[in-house]
Amino acid sequence: MEGCMTIRTIGVVFSTLLAVTAHAQGSGKAAKAVAAQEKDMAAIQNFIKQDIAATLSQDQTALAELWTNDAVRLGPGAPPDIGREAIRATNERFKAAQPGLRVISYVPEIKDVTIAGDWAFYWGYFTARYVESAGGEEKRMRAKVLSVLRKQPDGSWKCARGMSTPD
């Protein structure tokens, strides 16, 4: 009987250890997932900061670099820009057509960010103030935005699909 109790006690202890170990491993995986999610959110926030800086400076190279090579940008009343180089070319044509344009402020209002593996998407609005020429009247605009981001091998995020329309 004593041997039976010992085997039973060892079995209970072993089962308890397995349960505790499984719980700890599960908690460890959950903690890693939360840490990865926080790291991705920080990288997406960095993407948004880069977008703000590039928009305010009107740096065409920096603006184009926010997009993946195979990006698609949809805008009202225009054919889609397909590929980073097409986006850069459209930006440069727009800037050449309005050489005095100066962005005074650009404020994204991100309403929701969802991360699904190496993809993320968000919607929201942006507001901007600008002048079309030196000494020109300040104008304001607000637009709705939908962006689909793709995680890059270095952990940064770039826009793979994007669209905006005046609000």
C-alpha positions as CSV (number, residue, x, y, z in Angstrom):
1,M,0.0,0.0,0.0
2,E,2.8,2.3,0.8
3,G,4.3,1.9,-2.7
4,C,0.9,2.6,-4.2
5,M,0.6,5.8,-2.3
6,T,4.1,6.8,-3.4
7,I,3.2,6.2,-7.0
8,R,-0.1,8.1,-6.6
9,T,1.7,11.0,-4.9
10,I,4.4,11.1,-7.5
11,G,1.6,11.1,-10.2
12,V,-0.2,13.9,-8.5
13,V,3.0,15.9,-8.1
14,F,4.0,15.2,-11.7
15,S,0.5,16.2,-13.0
16,T,0.6,19.4,-11.0
17,L,4.1,20.2,-12.3
18,L,3.0,19.6,-15.8
19,A,0.0,21.9,-15.3
20,V,2.1,24.7,-13.7
21,T,4.7,24.3,-16.5
22,A,2.1,24.5,-19.2
23,H,0.5,27.5,-17.6
24,A,3.9,29.2,-17.3
25,Q,4.7,28.5,-20.9
26,G,1.3,29.7,-22.0
27,S,1.8,32.9,-20.0
28,G,5.3,33.2,-21.5
29,K,3.8,32.9,-25.0
30,A,1.1,35.4,-24.1
31,A,3.7,37.8,-22.7
32,K,5.8,37.5,-25.9
33,A,2.7,38.1,-28.1
34,V,1.9,41.2,-26.1
35,A,5.5,42.5,-26.4
36,A,5.4,41.8,-30.1
37,Q,2.1,43.7,-30.5
38,E,3.5,46.7,-28.5
39,K,6.6,46.7,-30.6
40,D,4.5,46.7,-33.8
41,M,2.3,49.5,-32.5
42,A,5.4,51.6,-31.7
43,A,6.7,51.0,-35.2
44,I,3.4,52.0,-36.7
45,Q,3.4,55.1,-34.6
46,N,6.9,55.8,-36.0
47,F,5.5,55.4,-39.5
48,I,2.8,58.0,-38.7
49,K,5.4,60.4,-37.4
50,Q,7.5,59.9,-40.6
51,D,4.3,60.6,-42.6
52,I,3.8,63.8,-40.7
53,A,7.4,65.0,-41.1
54,A,7.5,64.1,-44.8
55,T,4.2,65.9,-45.5
56,L,5.2,69.0,-43.6
57,S,8.6,69.2,-45.3
58,Q,7.1,68.2,-48.7
59,D,10.1,65.9,-49.1
60,Q,9.2,63.9,-52.2
61,T,11.8,61.2,-51.5
62,A,10.6,60.7,-47.9
63,L,7.0,60.7,-49.0
64,A,7.6,58.0,-51.6
65,E,9.7,55.9,-49.2
66,L,6.6,55.5,-46.9
67,W,5.1,53.2,-49.6
68,T,6.0,49.6,-50.5
69,N,7.4,48.9,-54.0
70,D,4.1,47.4,-55.0
71,A,1.8,49.9,-53.3
72,V,-1.5,51.1,-54.6
73,R,-2.8,54.6,-53.8
74,L,-6.4,55.4,-54.6
75,G,-7.7,59.0,-54.6
76,P,-10.8,60.8,-55.8
77,G,-11.1,61.7,-59.5
78,A,-7.8,60.1,-60.5
79,P,-6.6,56.7,-61.7
80,P,-4.9,54.6,-59.1
81,D,-1.1,55.0,-58.6
82,I,0.3,51.6,-58.8
83,G,3.9,51.2,-57.4
84,R,6.1,53.4,-55.4
85,E,7.6,55.1,-58.5
86,A,4.1,55.9,-59.9
87,I,3.2,57.5,-56.5
88,R,6.5,59.5,-56.5
89,A,5.8,60.7,-60.1
90,T,2.2,61.8,-59.3
91,N,3.6,63.6,-56.2
92,E,6.2,65.4,-58.3
93,R,3.7,66.4,-61.0
94,F,1.4,67.8,-58.3
95,K,4.3,69.7,-56.7
96,A,5.5,71.1,-60.0
97,A,1.9,72.3,-60.8
98,Q,1.8,74.2,-57.5
99,P,5.3,75.3,-56.8
100,G,4.3,77.8,-54.1
101,L,2.2,75.3,-52.1
102,R,3.3,75.1,-48.5
103,V,1.8,72.8,-45.9
104,I,1.4,74.6,-42.6
105,S,0.0,71.8,-40.5
106,Y,-0.9,68.1,-41.0
107,V,-2.6,66.2,-38.2
108,P,-3.7,62.6,-38.7
109,E,-6.6,61.4,-36.5
110,I,-6.2,57.6,-36.3
111,K,-9.4,56.0,-35.1
112,D,-8.5,52.3,-35.1
113,V,-5.4,50.2,-35.8
114,T,-5.7,46.5,-36.3
115,I,-2.6,44.3,-36.6
116,A,-3.0,40.9,-38.3
117,G,0.5,39.3,-38.5
118,D,2.6,41.2,-41.0
119,W,-0.3,43.4,-42.1
120,A,-2.0,46.2,-40.3
121,F,-4.8,48.5,-41.2
122,Y,-6.3,51.7,-39.9
123,W,-8.9,54.3,-40.7
124,G,-9.4,57.8,-39.6
125,Y,-9.1,61.4,-40.8
126,F,-6.5,64.1,-41.3
127,T,-6.8,67.8,-41.2
128,A,-4.3,70.1,-42.9
129,R,-3.7,73.8,-43.3
130,Y,-1.9,75.1,-46.3
131,V,-1.3,78.1,-48.6
132,E,-1.1,77.7,-52.4
133,S,1.4,80.5,-52.8
134,A,3.6,82.8,-50.8
135,G,1.4,85.4,-49.1
136,G,-1.7,83.4,-50.2
137,E,-4.8,82.8,-48.1
138,E,-4.6,80.0,-45.6
139,K,-6.9,77.1,-46.5
140,R,-8.0,74.1,-44.5
141,M,-9.0,70.6,-45.5
142,R,-10.1,67.5,-43.8
143,A,-10.1,64.0,-45.4
144,K,-11.0,60.4,-44.6
145,V,-8.2,57.9,-44.8
146,L,-7.9,54.1,-45.0
147,S,-4.4,52.6,-45.0
148,V,-3.2,49.0,-45.2
149,L,0.4,48.6,-43.9
150,R,2.9,45.8,-44.5
151,K,5.6,44.9,-42.0
152,Q,9.1,45.1,-43.5
153,P,11.9,42.7,-42.8
154,D,13.6,45.3,-40.5
155,G,10.4,45.5,-38.4
156,S,9.3,48.9,-39.8
157,W,6.0,49.4,-41.5
158,K,5.1,50.9,-44.9
159,C,1.9,51.6,-46.7
160,A,0.9,48.9,-49.2
161,R,-2.6,50.2,-50.0
162,G,-4.0,53.6,-49.2
163,M,-6.8,55.9,-50.0
164,S,-8.2,59.2,-48.9
165,T,-11.1,61.4,-49.9
166,P,-12.1,64.9,-48.8
167,D,-14.5,64.9,-46.0
